[in-house]
PDB file of C-alpha atoms and ligand atoms in Angstrom:
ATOM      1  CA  UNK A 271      79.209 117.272  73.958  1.00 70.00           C
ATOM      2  CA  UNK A 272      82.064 119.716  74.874  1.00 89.00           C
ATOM      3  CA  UNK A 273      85.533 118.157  76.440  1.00 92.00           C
ATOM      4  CA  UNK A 274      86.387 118.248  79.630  1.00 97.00           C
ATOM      5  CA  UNK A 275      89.906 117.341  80.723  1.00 97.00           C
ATOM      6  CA  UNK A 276      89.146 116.974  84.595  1.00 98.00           C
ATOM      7  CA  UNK A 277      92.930 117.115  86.784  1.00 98.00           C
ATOM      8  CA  UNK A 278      93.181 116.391  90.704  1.00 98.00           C
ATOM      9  CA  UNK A 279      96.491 116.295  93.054  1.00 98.00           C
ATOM     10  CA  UNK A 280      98.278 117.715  95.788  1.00 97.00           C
ATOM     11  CA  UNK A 281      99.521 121.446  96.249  1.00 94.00           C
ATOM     12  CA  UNK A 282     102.920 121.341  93.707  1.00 93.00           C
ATOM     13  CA  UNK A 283     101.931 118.163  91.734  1.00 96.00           C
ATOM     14  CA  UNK A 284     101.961 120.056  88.554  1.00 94.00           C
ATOM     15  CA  UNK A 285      98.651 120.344  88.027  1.00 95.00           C
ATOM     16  CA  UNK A 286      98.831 124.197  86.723  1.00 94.00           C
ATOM     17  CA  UNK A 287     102.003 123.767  84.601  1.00 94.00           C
ATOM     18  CA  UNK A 288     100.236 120.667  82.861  1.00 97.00           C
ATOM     19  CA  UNK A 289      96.904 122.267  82.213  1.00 97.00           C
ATOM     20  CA  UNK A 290      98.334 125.443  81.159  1.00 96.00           C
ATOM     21  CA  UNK A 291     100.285 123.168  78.509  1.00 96.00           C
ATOM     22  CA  UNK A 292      97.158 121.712  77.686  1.00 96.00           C
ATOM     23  CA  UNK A 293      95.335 124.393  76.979  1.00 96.00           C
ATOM     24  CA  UNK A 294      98.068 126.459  74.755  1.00 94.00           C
ATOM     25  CA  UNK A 295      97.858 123.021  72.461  1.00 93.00           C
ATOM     26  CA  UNK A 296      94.702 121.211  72.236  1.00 92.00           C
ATOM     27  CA  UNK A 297      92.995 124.853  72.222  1.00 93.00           C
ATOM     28  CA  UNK A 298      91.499 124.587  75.538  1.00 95.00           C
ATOM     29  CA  UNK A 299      90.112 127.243  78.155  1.00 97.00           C
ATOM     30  CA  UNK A 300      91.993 126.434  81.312  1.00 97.00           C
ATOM     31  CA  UNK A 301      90.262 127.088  84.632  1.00 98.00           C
ATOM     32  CA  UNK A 302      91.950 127.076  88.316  1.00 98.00           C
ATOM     33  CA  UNK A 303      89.744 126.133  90.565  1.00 98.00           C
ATOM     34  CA  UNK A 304      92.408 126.504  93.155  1.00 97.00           C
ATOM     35  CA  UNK A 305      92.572 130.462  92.336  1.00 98.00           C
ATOM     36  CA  UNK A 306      88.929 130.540  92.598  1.00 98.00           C
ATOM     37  CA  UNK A 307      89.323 129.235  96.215  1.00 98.00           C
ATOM     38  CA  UNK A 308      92.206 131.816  97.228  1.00 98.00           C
ATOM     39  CA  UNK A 309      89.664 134.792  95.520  1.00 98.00           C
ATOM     40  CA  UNK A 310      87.324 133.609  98.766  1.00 98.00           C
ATOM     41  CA  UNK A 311      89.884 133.670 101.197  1.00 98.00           C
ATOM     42  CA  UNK A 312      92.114 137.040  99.832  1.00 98.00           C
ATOM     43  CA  UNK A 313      88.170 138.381 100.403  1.00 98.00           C
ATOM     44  CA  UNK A 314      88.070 137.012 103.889  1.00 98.00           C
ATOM     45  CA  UNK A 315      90.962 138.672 104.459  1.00 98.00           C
ATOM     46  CA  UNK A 316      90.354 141.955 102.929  1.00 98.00           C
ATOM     47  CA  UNK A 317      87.071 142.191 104.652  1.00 97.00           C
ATOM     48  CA  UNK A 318      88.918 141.369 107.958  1.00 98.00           C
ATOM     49  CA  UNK A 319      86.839 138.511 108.624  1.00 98.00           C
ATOM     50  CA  UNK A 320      87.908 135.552 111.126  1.00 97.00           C
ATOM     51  CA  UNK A 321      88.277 132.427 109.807  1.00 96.00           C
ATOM     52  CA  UNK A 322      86.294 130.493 112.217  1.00 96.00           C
ATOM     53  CA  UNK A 323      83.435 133.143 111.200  1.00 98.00           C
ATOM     54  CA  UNK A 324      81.627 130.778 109.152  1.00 98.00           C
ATOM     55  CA  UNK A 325      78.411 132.811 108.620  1.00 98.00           C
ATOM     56  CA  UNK A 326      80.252 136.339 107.422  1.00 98.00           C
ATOM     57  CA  UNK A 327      82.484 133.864 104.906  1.00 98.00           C
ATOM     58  CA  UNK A 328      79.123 132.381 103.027  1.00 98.00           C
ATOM     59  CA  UNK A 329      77.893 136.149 102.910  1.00 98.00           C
ATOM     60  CA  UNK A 330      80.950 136.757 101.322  1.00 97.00           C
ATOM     61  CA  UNK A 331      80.823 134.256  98.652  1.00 97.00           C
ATOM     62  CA  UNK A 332      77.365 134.920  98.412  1.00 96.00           C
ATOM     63  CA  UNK A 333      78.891 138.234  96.650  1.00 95.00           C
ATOM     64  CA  UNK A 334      81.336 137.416  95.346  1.00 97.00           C
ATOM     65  CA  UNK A 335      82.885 138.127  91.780  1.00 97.00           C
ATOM     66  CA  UNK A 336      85.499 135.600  90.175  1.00 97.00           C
ATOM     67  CA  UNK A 337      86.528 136.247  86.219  1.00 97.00           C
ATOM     68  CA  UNK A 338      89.349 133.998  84.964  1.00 96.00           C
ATOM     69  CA  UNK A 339      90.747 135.562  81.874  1.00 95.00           C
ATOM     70  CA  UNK A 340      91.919 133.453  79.111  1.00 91.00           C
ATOM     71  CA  UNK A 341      95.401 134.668  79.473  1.00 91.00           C
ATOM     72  CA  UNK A 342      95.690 133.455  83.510  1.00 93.00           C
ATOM     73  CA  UNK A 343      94.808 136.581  85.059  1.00 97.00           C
ATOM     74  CA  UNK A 344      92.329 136.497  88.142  1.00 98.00           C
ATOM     75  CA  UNK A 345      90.035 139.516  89.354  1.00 98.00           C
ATOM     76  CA  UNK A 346      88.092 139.413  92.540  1.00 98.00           C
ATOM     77  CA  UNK A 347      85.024 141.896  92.064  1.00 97.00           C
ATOM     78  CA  UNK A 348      86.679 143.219  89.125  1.00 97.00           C
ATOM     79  CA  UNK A 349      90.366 143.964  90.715  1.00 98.00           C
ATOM     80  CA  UNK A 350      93.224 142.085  89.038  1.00 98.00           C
ATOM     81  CA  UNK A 351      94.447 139.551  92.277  1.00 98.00           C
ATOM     82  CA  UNK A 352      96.267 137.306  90.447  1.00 97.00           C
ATOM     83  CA  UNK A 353      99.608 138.467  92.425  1.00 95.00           C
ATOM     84  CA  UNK A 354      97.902 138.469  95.814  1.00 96.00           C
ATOM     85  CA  UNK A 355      96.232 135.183  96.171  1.00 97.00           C
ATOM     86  CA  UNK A 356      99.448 133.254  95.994  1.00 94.00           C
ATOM     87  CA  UNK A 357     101.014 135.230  99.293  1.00 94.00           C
ATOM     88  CA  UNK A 358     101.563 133.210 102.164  1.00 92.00           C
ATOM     89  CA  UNK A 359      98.850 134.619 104.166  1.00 95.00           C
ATOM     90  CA  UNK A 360      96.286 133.678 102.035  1.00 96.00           C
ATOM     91  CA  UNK A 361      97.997 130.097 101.523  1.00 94.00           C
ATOM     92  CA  UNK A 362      97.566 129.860 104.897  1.00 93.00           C
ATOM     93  CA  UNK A 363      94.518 130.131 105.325  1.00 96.00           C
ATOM     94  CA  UNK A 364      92.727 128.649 102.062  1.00 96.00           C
ATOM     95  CA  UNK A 365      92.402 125.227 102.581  1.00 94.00           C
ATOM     96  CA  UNK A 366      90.170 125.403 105.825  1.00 94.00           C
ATOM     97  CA  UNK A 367      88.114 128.206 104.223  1.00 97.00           C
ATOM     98  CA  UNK A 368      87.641 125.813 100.999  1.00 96.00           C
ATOM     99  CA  UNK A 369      85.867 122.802 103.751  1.00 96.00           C
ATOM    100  CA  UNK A 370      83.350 125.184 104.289  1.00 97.00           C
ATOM    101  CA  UNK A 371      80.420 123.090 102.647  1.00 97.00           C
ATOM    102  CA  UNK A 372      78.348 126.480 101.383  1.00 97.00           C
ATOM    103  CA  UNK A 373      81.486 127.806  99.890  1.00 98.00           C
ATOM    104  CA  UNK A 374      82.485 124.767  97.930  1.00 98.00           C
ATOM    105  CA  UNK A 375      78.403 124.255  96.824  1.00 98.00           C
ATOM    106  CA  UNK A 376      78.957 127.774  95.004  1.00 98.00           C
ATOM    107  CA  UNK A 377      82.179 127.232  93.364  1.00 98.00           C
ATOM    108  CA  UNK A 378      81.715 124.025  92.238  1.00 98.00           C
ATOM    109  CA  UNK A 379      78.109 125.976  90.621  1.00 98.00           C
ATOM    110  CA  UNK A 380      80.006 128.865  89.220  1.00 97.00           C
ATOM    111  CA  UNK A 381      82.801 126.294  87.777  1.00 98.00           C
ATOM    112  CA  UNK A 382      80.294 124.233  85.993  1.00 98.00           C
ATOM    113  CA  UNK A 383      78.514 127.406  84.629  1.00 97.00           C
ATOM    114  CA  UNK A 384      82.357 128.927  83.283  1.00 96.00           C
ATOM    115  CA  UNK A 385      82.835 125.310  81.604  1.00 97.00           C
ATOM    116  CA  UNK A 386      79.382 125.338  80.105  1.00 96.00           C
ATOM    117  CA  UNK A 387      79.345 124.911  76.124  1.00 95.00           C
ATOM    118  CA  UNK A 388      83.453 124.880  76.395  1.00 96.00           C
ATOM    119  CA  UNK A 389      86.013 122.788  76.177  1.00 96.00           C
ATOM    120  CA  UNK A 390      88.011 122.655  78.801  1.00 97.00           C
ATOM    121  CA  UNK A 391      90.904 121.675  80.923  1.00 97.00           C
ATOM    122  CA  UNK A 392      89.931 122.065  84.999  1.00 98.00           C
ATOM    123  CA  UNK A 393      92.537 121.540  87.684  1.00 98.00           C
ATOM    124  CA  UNK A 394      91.674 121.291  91.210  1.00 98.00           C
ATOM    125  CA  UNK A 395      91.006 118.911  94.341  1.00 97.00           C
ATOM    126  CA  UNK A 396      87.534 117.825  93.263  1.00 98.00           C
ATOM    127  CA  UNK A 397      87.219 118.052  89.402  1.00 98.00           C
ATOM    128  CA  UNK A 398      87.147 114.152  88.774  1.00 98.00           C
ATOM    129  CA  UNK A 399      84.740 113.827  91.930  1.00 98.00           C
ATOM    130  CA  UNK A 400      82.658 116.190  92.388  1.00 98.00           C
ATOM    131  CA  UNK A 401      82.360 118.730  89.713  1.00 98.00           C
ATOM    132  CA  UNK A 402      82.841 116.548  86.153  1.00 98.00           C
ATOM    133  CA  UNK A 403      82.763 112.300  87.283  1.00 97.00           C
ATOM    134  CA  UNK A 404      80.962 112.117  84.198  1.00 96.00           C
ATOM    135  CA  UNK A 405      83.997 112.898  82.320  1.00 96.00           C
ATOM    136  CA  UNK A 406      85.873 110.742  80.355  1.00 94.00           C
ATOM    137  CA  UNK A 407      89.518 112.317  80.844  1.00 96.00           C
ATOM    138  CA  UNK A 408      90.511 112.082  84.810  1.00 97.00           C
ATOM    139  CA  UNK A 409      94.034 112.447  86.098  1.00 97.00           C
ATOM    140  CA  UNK A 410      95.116 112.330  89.598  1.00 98.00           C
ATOM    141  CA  UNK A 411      99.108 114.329  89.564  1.00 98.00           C
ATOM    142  CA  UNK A 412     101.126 113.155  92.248  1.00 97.00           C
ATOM    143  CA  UNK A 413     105.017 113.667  93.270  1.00 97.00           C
ATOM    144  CA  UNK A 414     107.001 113.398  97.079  1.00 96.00           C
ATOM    145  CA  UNK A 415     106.338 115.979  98.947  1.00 96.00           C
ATOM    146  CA  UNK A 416     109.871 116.948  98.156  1.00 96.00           C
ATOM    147  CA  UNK A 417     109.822 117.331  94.984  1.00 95.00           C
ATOM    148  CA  UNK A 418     106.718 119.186  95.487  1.00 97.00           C
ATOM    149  CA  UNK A 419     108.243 121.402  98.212  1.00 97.00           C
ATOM    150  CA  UNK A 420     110.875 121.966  95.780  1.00 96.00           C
ATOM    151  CA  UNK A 421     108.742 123.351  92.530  1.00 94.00           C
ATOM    152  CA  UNK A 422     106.795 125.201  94.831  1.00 94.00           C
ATOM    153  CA  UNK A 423     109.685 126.957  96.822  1.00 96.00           C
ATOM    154  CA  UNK A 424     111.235 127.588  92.882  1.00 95.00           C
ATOM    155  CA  UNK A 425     108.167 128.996  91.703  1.00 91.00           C
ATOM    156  CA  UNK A 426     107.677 131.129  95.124  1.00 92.00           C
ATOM    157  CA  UNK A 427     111.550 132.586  94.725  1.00 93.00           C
ATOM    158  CA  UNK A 428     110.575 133.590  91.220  1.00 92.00           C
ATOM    159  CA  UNK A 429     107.472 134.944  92.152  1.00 89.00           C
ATOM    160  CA  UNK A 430     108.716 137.191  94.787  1.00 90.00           C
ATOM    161  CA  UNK A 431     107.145 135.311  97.685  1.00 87.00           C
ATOM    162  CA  UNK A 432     109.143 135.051 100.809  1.00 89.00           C
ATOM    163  CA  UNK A 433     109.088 131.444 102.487  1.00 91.00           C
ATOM    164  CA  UNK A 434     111.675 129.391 103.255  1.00 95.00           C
ATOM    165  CA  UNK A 435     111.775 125.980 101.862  1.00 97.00           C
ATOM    166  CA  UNK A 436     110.842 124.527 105.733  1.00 97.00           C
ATOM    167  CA  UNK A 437     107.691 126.841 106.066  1.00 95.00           C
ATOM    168  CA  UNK A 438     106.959 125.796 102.033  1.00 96.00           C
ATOM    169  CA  UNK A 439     107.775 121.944 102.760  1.00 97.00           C
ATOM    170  CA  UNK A 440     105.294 122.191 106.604  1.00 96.00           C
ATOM    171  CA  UNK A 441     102.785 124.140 104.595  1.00 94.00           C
ATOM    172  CA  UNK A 442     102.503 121.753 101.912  1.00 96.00           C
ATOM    173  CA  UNK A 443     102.149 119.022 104.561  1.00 96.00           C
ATOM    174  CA  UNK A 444      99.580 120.704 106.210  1.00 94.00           C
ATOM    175  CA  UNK A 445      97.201 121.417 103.104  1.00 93.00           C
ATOM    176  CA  UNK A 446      97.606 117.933 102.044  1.00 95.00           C
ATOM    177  CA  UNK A 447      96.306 116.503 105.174  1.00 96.00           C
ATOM    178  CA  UNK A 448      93.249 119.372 105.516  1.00 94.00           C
ATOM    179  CA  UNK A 449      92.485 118.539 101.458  1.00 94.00           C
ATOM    180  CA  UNK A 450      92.515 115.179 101.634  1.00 97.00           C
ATOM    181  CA  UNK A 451      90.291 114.935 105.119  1.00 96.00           C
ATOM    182  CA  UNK A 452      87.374 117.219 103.964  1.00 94.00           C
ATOM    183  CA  UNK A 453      83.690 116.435 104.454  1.00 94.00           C
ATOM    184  CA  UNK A 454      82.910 117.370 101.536  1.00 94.00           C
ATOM    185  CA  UNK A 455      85.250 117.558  98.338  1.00 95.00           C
ATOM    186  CA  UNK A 456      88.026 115.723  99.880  1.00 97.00           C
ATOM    187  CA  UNK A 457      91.450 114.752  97.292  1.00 97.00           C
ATOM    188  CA  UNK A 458      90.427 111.609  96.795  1.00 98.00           C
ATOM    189  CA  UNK A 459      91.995 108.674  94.379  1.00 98.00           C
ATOM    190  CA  UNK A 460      89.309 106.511  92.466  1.00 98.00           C
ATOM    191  CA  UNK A 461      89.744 103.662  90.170  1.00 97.00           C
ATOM    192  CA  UNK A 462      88.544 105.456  87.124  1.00 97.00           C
ATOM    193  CA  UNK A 463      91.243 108.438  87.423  1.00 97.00           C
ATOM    194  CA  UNK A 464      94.302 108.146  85.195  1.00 96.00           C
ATOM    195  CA  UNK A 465      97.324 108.051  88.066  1.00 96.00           C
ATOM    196  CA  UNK A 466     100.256 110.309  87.065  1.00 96.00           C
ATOM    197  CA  UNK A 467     103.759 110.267  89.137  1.00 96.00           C
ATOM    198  CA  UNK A 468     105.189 113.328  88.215  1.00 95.00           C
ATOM    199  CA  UNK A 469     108.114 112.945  90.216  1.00 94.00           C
ATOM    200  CA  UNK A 470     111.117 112.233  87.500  1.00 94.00           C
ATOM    201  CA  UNK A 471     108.836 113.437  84.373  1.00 94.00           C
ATOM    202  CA  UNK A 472     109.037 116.351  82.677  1.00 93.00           C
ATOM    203  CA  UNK A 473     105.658 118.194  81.213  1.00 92.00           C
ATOM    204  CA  UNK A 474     106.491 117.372  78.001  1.00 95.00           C
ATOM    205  CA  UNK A 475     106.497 114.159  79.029  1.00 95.00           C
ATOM    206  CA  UNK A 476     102.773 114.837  81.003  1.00 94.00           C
ATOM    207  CA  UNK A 477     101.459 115.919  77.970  1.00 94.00           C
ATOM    208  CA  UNK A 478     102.431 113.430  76.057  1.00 94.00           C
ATOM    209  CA  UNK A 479     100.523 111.077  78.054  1.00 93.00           C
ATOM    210  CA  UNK A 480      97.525 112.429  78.171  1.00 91.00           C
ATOM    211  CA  UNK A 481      97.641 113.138  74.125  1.00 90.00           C
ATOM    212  CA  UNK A 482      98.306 109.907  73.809  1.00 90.00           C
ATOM    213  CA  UNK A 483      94.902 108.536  76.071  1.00 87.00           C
ATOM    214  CA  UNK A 484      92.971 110.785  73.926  1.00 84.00           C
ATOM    215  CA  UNK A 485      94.235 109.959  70.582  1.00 81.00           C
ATOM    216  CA  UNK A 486      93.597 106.820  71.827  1.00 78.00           C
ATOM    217  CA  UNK A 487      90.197 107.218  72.173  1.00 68.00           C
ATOM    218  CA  UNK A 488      89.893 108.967  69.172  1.00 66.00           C
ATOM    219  CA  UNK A 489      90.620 105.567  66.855  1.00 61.00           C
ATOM    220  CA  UNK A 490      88.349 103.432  69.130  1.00 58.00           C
TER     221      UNK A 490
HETATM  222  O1   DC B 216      95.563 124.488  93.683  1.00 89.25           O
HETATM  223  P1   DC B 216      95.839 125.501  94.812  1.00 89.25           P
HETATM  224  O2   DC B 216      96.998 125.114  95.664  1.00 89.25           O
HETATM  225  O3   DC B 216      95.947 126.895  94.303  1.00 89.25           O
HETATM  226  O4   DC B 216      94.522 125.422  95.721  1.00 89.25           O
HETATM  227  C1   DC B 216      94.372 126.177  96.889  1.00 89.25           C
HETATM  228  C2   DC B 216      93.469 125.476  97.875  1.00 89.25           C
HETATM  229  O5   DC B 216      92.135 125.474  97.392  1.00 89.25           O
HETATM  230  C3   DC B 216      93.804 124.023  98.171  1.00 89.25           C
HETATM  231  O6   DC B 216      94.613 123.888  99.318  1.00 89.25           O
HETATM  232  C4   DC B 216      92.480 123.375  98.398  1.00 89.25           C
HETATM  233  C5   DC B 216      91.485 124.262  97.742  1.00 89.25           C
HETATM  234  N1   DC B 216      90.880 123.669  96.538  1.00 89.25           N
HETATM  235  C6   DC B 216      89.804 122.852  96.721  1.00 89.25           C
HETATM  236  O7   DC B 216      89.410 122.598  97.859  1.00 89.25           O
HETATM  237  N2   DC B 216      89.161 122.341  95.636  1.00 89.25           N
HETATM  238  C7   DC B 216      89.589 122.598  94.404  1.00 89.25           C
HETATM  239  N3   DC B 216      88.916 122.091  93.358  1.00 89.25           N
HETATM  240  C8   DC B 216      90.718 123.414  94.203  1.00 89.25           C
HETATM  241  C9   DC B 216      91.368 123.922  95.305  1.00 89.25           C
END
């Protein structure tokens, strides 16, 4: 049976800089769920569609056209978007558009059929839950929300993004309590997920834990 590495947590827990990590050395295909999520709101947006417009949103991602390449770049029905769905706006707006039940049914379909026959490392909200809790390898990431305000702000300073560490720290905030309090496909903690503080480590030090669970398993 192919591998799947399944990896839940908060907005700036370190999910992406983990699985990325991950990928590059247990030869891996890495998928961001997350990014598939922004693709449906940056196409929301583009189409000028309200938010609370829940019908025009599933006829959207009826349509819709995700390819993650193997070297991190997204397109949305074939444009490269992998710039535009980290800007605020669509930050803004993601988390609400991901409770949408008919929305979440077809991503969590097209990230099962991207996975099929692969081995894989998938980072999102709902991986260990929803779309692999047959897996053997689940990790839940968490750190404060400071320190996750803080990676975040870092990463949107180098990224060109303009938000000020307040409007990253009350956005992060916000999506937490929207992720964890969906109907459907909520950030959840279970007993059989592996819990990871990544407060004070560094990835290295990530990686090395996980390695070591599945070398572990290896010499059972
Ligand atoms: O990982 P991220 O911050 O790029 O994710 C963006 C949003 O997408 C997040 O606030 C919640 C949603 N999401 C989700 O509901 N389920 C997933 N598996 C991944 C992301």
């Amino acid at each position: 049976m192919n591998k799947v590495i399944a990896i839940d947590g908060p907005a700036g827990s370190g999910k992406g800089t983990l699985a990325k990590l991950l990928a590059e050395r247990l030869n891996l295909v890495n998928i961001d769920t997350g990014a598939m999520y922004r693709c449906v709101a940056l196409a929301t947006i583009d189409n000028n569609v309200d938010i609370t417009d829940t019908k025009k949103i599933i006829e959207i991602v009826n349509d819709i056209k995700i390819e993650l390449t193997l070297d991190g770049k997204v397109f949305l029905n074939d444009k490269d978007v992998t710039k535009d769905i980290r800007s605020k706006e669509v930050t803004a707006i993601v988390s609400p558009i991901s409770s949408i039940k008919e929305v979440r049914e077809k991503m969590v379909y097209l990230q099962r059929e991207i996975a099929k026959g692969k081995d894989v490392v998938m980072e999102g909200r709902d991986i260990t839950t929803v779309v692999f809790p047959d897996t053997k390898y689940k990790f839940y990431l968490d750190a404060s929300v400071e320190e996750r305000a803080k990676r975040r702000y870092k990463e949107n300073l180098e990224k060109g993004i303009d938000m000020s560490y307040q409007e990253v720290y009350d956005s992060i905030e916000k999506r937490d309590y929207n992720d964890m309090h969906k109907e459907v496909g909520a950030l959840m903690r279970t007993d059989d997920q592996i819990y990871i503080d990544t407060t004070n480590l560094t990835v290295e030090e990530e990686v090395e834990i996980v390695r070591k669970i599945m070398e572990g398993d290896k010499n059972e």
